[in-house]
Amino acid sequence: MSSSRLIFTTTSVAEWDKKIAAGLRQTCKRLSGIHEDFRTHSIYAKFDEIFAGGITFEQRGNILWLDALWVEPNFRNHGTGKQLMEKVIQFSVQNNVKEIQLNTYFPDAHAFFLVQGFEDVAVIPNWKYGLDCYMMRKKICPPKL
């Protein structure tokens, strides 16, 4: 195959996006030895029928990766994020999770997670979007019987 015949485009093609995702997933499985997909979960908060916030996360074995936490601006500073995190902690205990891991770029979120008991594992300055990336974790202790 001659590289001189390659044509480049920025037009998004759903089928190609799926091929990229599948290729990355297969490479991750090969390198990590993990051959089943992560179990993805979401928890939502609503006030009456109004979306207040949500959290998405994946579990693999005893590690939970927090993908996203979002609280609508009108519901911030009222305990919504804290309550969503409490639901994730409850899920973690029930499912034998030993550690929650995440990364965040946002200073307010970083401060929030510190208050929630997370610790910084690493900080990558000027990472994505020109923002510092905070890699964080929280150990989950099983309940005392």
PDB file of C-alpha atoms in Angstrom, residues 1-140:
ATOM      1  CA  MET A   1       0.000   0.000   0.000  1.00  0.00           C
ATOM      2  CA  SER A   2       1.431   3.334  -1.013  1.00  0.00           C
ATOM      3  CA  SER A   3       1.133   6.212   1.438  1.00  0.00           C
ATOM      4  CA  SER A   4       0.953   8.577  -1.529  1.00  0.00           C
ATOM      5  CA  ARG A   5      -2.611   7.335  -2.078  1.00  0.00           C
ATOM      6  CA  LEU A   6      -3.777   8.311   1.415  1.00  0.00           C
ATOM      7  CA  ILE A   7      -6.369  11.054   1.586  1.00  0.00           C
ATOM      8  CA  PHE A   8      -7.032  12.850   4.868  1.00  0.00           C
ATOM      9  CA  THR A   9     -10.368  14.246   5.999  1.00  0.00           C
ATOM     10  CA  THR A  10     -11.837  15.871   9.080  1.00  0.00           C
ATOM     11  CA  THR A  11     -15.346  14.703   8.235  1.00  0.00           C
ATOM     12  CA  SER A  12     -16.604  12.516  11.071  1.00  0.00           C
ATOM     13  CA  VAL A  13     -17.714   9.016  10.099  1.00  0.00           C
ATOM     14  CA  ALA A  14     -19.502   7.053  12.860  1.00  0.00           C
ATOM     15  CA  GLU A  15     -18.259   3.703  11.533  1.00  0.00           C
ATOM     16  CA  TRP A  16     -14.643   4.887  11.650  1.00  0.00           C
ATOM     17  CA  ASP A  17     -15.098   6.286  15.163  1.00  0.00           C
ATOM     18  CA  LYS A  18     -16.312   2.823  16.207  1.00  0.00           C
ATOM     19  CA  LYS A  19     -13.244   1.209  14.585  1.00  0.00           C
ATOM     20  CA  ILE A  20     -10.934   3.545  16.500  1.00  0.00           C
ATOM     21  CA  ALA A  21     -12.722   2.821  19.798  1.00  0.00           C
ATOM     22  CA  ALA A  22     -12.687  -0.944  19.144  1.00  0.00           C
ATOM     23  CA  GLY A  23      -8.992  -0.881  18.269  1.00  0.00           C
ATOM     24  CA  LEU A  24      -8.136   1.024  21.433  1.00  0.00           C
ATOM     25  CA  ARG A  25     -10.304  -1.316  23.527  1.00  0.00           C
ATOM     26  CA  GLN A  26      -8.589  -4.387  22.048  1.00  0.00           C
ATOM     27  CA  THR A  27      -5.134  -2.930  22.668  1.00  0.00           C
ATOM     28  CA  CYS A  28      -6.052  -2.102  26.280  1.00  0.00           C
ATOM     29  CA  LYS A  29      -7.335  -5.641  26.785  1.00  0.00           C
ATOM     30  CA  ARG A  30      -4.171  -7.120  25.304  1.00  0.00           C
ATOM     31  CA  LEU A  31      -1.817  -4.947  27.349  1.00  0.00           C
ATOM     32  CA  SER A  32      -3.744  -5.122  30.636  1.00  0.00           C
ATOM     33  CA  GLY A  33      -4.848  -8.738  30.517  1.00  0.00           C
ATOM     34  CA  ILE A  34      -8.388  -7.551  31.240  1.00  0.00           C
ATOM     35  CA  HIS A  35     -10.659  -9.342  28.809  1.00  0.00           C
ATOM     36  CA  GLU A  36     -14.090  -8.280  29.951  1.00  0.00           C
ATOM     37  CA  ASP A  37     -15.507  -4.819  29.530  1.00  0.00           C
ATOM     38  CA  PHE A  38     -15.803  -2.475  32.456  1.00  0.00           C
ATOM     39  CA  ARG A  39     -19.214  -2.286  34.079  1.00  0.00           C
ATOM     40  CA  THR A  40     -20.460   1.254  33.491  1.00  0.00           C
ATOM     41  CA  HIS A  41     -22.942   2.877  35.875  1.00  0.00           C
ATOM     42  CA  SER A  42     -24.688   6.210  36.253  1.00  0.00           C
ATOM     43  CA  ILE A  43     -26.510   7.796  39.169  1.00  0.00           C
ATOM     44  CA  TYR A  44     -28.666  10.858  38.625  1.00  0.00           C
ATOM     45  CA  ALA A  45     -30.058  13.471  40.995  1.00  0.00           C
ATOM     46  CA  LYS A  46     -33.308  15.187  40.185  1.00  0.00           C
ATOM     47  CA  PHE A  47     -35.416  17.777  41.934  1.00  0.00           C
ATOM     48  CA  ASP A  48     -39.031  16.977  41.135  1.00  0.00           C
ATOM     49  CA  GLU A  49     -38.523  16.221  37.429  1.00  0.00           C
ATOM     50  CA  ILE A  50     -35.632  18.642  36.928  1.00  0.00           C
ATOM     51  CA  PHE A  51     -32.144  17.232  36.320  1.00  0.00           C
ATOM     52  CA  ALA A  52     -29.884  18.394  39.168  1.00  0.00           C
ATOM     53  CA  GLY A  53     -26.743  16.397  38.453  1.00  0.00           C
ATOM     54  CA  GLY A  54     -25.218  13.035  37.777  1.00  0.00           C
ATOM     55  CA  ILE A  55     -22.185  10.860  38.133  1.00  0.00           C
ATOM     56  CA  THR A  56     -20.846   8.162  35.809  1.00  0.00           C
ATOM     57  CA  PHE A  57     -18.306   5.534  36.742  1.00  0.00           C
ATOM     58  CA  GLU A  58     -16.843   2.197  35.702  1.00  0.00           C
ATOM     59  CA  GLN A  59     -15.902  -0.739  37.868  1.00  0.00           C
ATOM     60  CA  ARG A  60     -13.266  -3.332  37.116  1.00  0.00           C
ATOM     61  CA  GLY A  61     -12.591  -5.731  39.944  1.00  0.00           C
ATOM     62  CA  ASN A  62     -11.920  -3.776  43.109  1.00  0.00           C
ATOM     63  CA  ILE A  63     -11.166  -0.475  41.337  1.00  0.00           C
ATOM     64  CA  LEU A  64     -13.797   2.095  40.449  1.00  0.00           C
ATOM     65  CA  TRP A  65     -12.970   4.825  37.929  1.00  0.00           C
ATOM     66  CA  LEU A  66     -15.054   7.966  38.281  1.00  0.00           C
ATOM     67  CA  ASP A  67     -15.598   9.249  34.735  1.00  0.00           C
ATOM     68  CA  ALA A  68     -17.687  12.342  35.350  1.00  0.00           C
ATOM     69  CA  LEU A  69     -19.479  14.259  38.073  1.00  0.00           C
ATOM     70  CA  TRP A  70     -21.705  17.134  37.044  1.00  0.00           C
ATOM     71  CA  VAL A  71     -24.021  19.289  39.141  1.00  0.00           C
ATOM     72  CA  GLU A  72     -26.156  21.907  37.438  1.00  0.00           C
ATOM     73  CA  PRO A  73     -25.159  25.443  38.529  1.00  0.00           C
ATOM     74  CA  ASN A  74     -28.470  26.105  40.354  1.00  0.00           C
ATOM     75  CA  PHE A  75     -27.938  22.978  42.472  1.00  0.00           C
ATOM     76  CA  ARG A  76     -24.322  23.608  43.480  1.00  0.00           C
ATOM     77  CA  ASN A  77     -23.367  24.357  47.081  1.00  0.00           C
ATOM     78  CA  HIS A  78     -26.498  22.579  48.338  1.00  0.00           C
ATOM     79  CA  GLY A  79     -24.946  19.143  48.970  1.00  0.00           C
ATOM     80  CA  THR A  80     -25.926  17.576  45.634  1.00  0.00           C
ATOM     81  CA  GLY A  81     -22.356  16.604  44.681  1.00  0.00           C
ATOM     82  CA  LYS A  82     -21.673  15.288  48.170  1.00  0.00           C
ATOM     83  CA  GLN A  83     -24.825  13.156  48.060  1.00  0.00           C
ATOM     84  CA  LEU A  84     -23.887  11.779  44.636  1.00  0.00           C
ATOM     85  CA  MET A  85     -20.454  10.851  46.022  1.00  0.00           C
ATOM     86  CA  GLU A  86     -22.124   9.185  49.026  1.00  0.00           C
ATOM     87  CA  LYS A  87     -24.116   7.020  46.592  1.00  0.00           C
ATOM     88  CA  VAL A  88     -20.883   6.046  44.811  1.00  0.00           C
ATOM     89  CA  ILE A  89     -19.224   5.200  48.147  1.00  0.00           C
ATOM     90  CA  GLN A  90     -22.260   3.094  49.075  1.00  0.00           C
ATOM     91  CA  PHE A  91     -22.036   1.303  45.707  1.00  0.00           C
ATOM     92  CA  SER A  92     -18.296   0.801  46.258  1.00  0.00           C
ATOM     93  CA  VAL A  93     -18.752  -0.811  49.671  1.00  0.00           C
ATOM     94  CA  GLN A  94     -21.547  -3.076  48.370  1.00  0.00           C
ATOM     95  CA  ASN A  95     -19.381  -4.174  45.415  1.00  0.00           C
ATOM     96  CA  ASN A  96     -16.073  -4.721  47.259  1.00  0.00           C
ATOM     97  CA  VAL A  97     -14.356  -1.735  45.668  1.00  0.00           C
ATOM     98  CA  LYS A  98     -11.091  -0.945  47.449  1.00  0.00           C
ATOM     99  CA  GLU A  99     -10.221   2.307  45.665  1.00  0.00           C
ATOM    100  CA  ILE A 100     -11.871   5.039  43.614  1.00  0.00           C
ATOM    101  CA  GLN A 101      -9.691   6.752  41.009  1.00  0.00           C
ATOM    102  CA  LEU A 102     -10.303   9.879  38.939  1.00  0.00           C
ATOM    103  CA  ASN A 103      -8.678  12.789  37.239  1.00  0.00           C
ATOM    104  CA  THR A 104      -9.899  16.366  37.039  1.00  0.00           C
ATOM    105  CA  TYR A 105      -8.797  19.578  35.380  1.00  0.00           C
ATOM    106  CA  PHE A 106     -11.032  21.954  37.279  1.00  0.00           C
ATOM    107  CA  PRO A 107      -9.774  23.717  40.436  1.00  0.00           C
ATOM    108  CA  ASP A 108     -13.237  23.742  42.062  1.00  0.00           C
ATOM    109  CA  ALA A 109     -13.638  20.007  41.416  1.00  0.00           C
ATOM    110  CA  HIS A 110     -10.136  19.330  42.752  1.00  0.00           C
ATOM    111  CA  ALA A 111     -11.007  21.169  45.979  1.00  0.00           C
ATOM    112  CA  PHE A 112     -14.328  19.280  46.198  1.00  0.00           C
ATOM    113  CA  PHE A 113     -12.660  15.881  45.858  1.00  0.00           C
ATOM    114  CA  LEU A 114     -10.050  16.775  48.490  1.00  0.00           C
ATOM    115  CA  VAL A 115     -12.887  17.578  50.922  1.00  0.00           C
ATOM    116  CA  GLN A 116     -14.465  14.222  50.007  1.00  0.00           C
ATOM    117  CA  GLY A 117     -11.312  12.429  51.184  1.00  0.00           C
ATOM    118  CA  PHE A 118      -9.454  11.973  47.901  1.00  0.00           C
ATOM    119  CA  GLU A 119      -5.697  12.439  47.724  1.00  0.00           C
ATOM    120  CA  ASP A 120      -3.527  13.646  44.887  1.00  0.00           C
ATOM    121  CA  VAL A 121      -1.519  10.860  43.263  1.00  0.00           C
ATOM    122  CA  ALA A 122       0.071  13.040  40.584  1.00  0.00           C
ATOM    123  CA  VAL A 123      -0.302  16.456  39.042  1.00  0.00           C
ATOM    124  CA  ILE A 124       0.485  17.020  35.381  1.00  0.00           C
ATOM    125  CA  PRO A 125       0.945  20.745  34.793  1.00  0.00           C
ATOM    126  CA  ASN A 126      -0.509  22.390  31.705  1.00  0.00           C
ATOM    127  CA  TRP A 127      -1.973  19.098  30.481  1.00  0.00           C
ATOM    128  CA  LYS A 128      -5.174  19.125  28.470  1.00  0.00           C
ATOM    129  CA  TYR A 129      -6.828  22.445  27.595  1.00  0.00           C
ATOM    130  CA  GLY A 130      -3.786  24.162  29.139  1.00  0.00           C
ATOM    131  CA  LEU A 131      -5.056  23.149  32.588  1.00  0.00           C
ATOM    132  CA  ASP A 132      -3.321  21.135  35.282  1.00  0.00           C
ATOM    133  CA  CYS A 133      -4.520  17.537  35.538  1.00  0.00           C
ATOM    134  CA  TYR A 134      -4.967  16.159  39.054  1.00  0.00           C
ATOM    135  CA  MET A 135      -4.900  12.375  39.273  1.00  0.00           C
ATOM    136  CA  MET A 136      -6.619  11.404  42.509  1.00  0.00           C
ATOM    137  CA  ARG A 137      -7.671   8.372  44.517  1.00  0.00           C
ATOM    138  CA  LYS A 138      -9.608   7.442  47.610  1.00  0.00           C
ATOM    139  CA  LYS A 139      -9.210   4.203  49.520  1.00  0.00           C
ATOM    140  CA  ILE A 140     -12.498   2.582  50.476  1.00  0.00           C
TER     141      ILE A 140
END
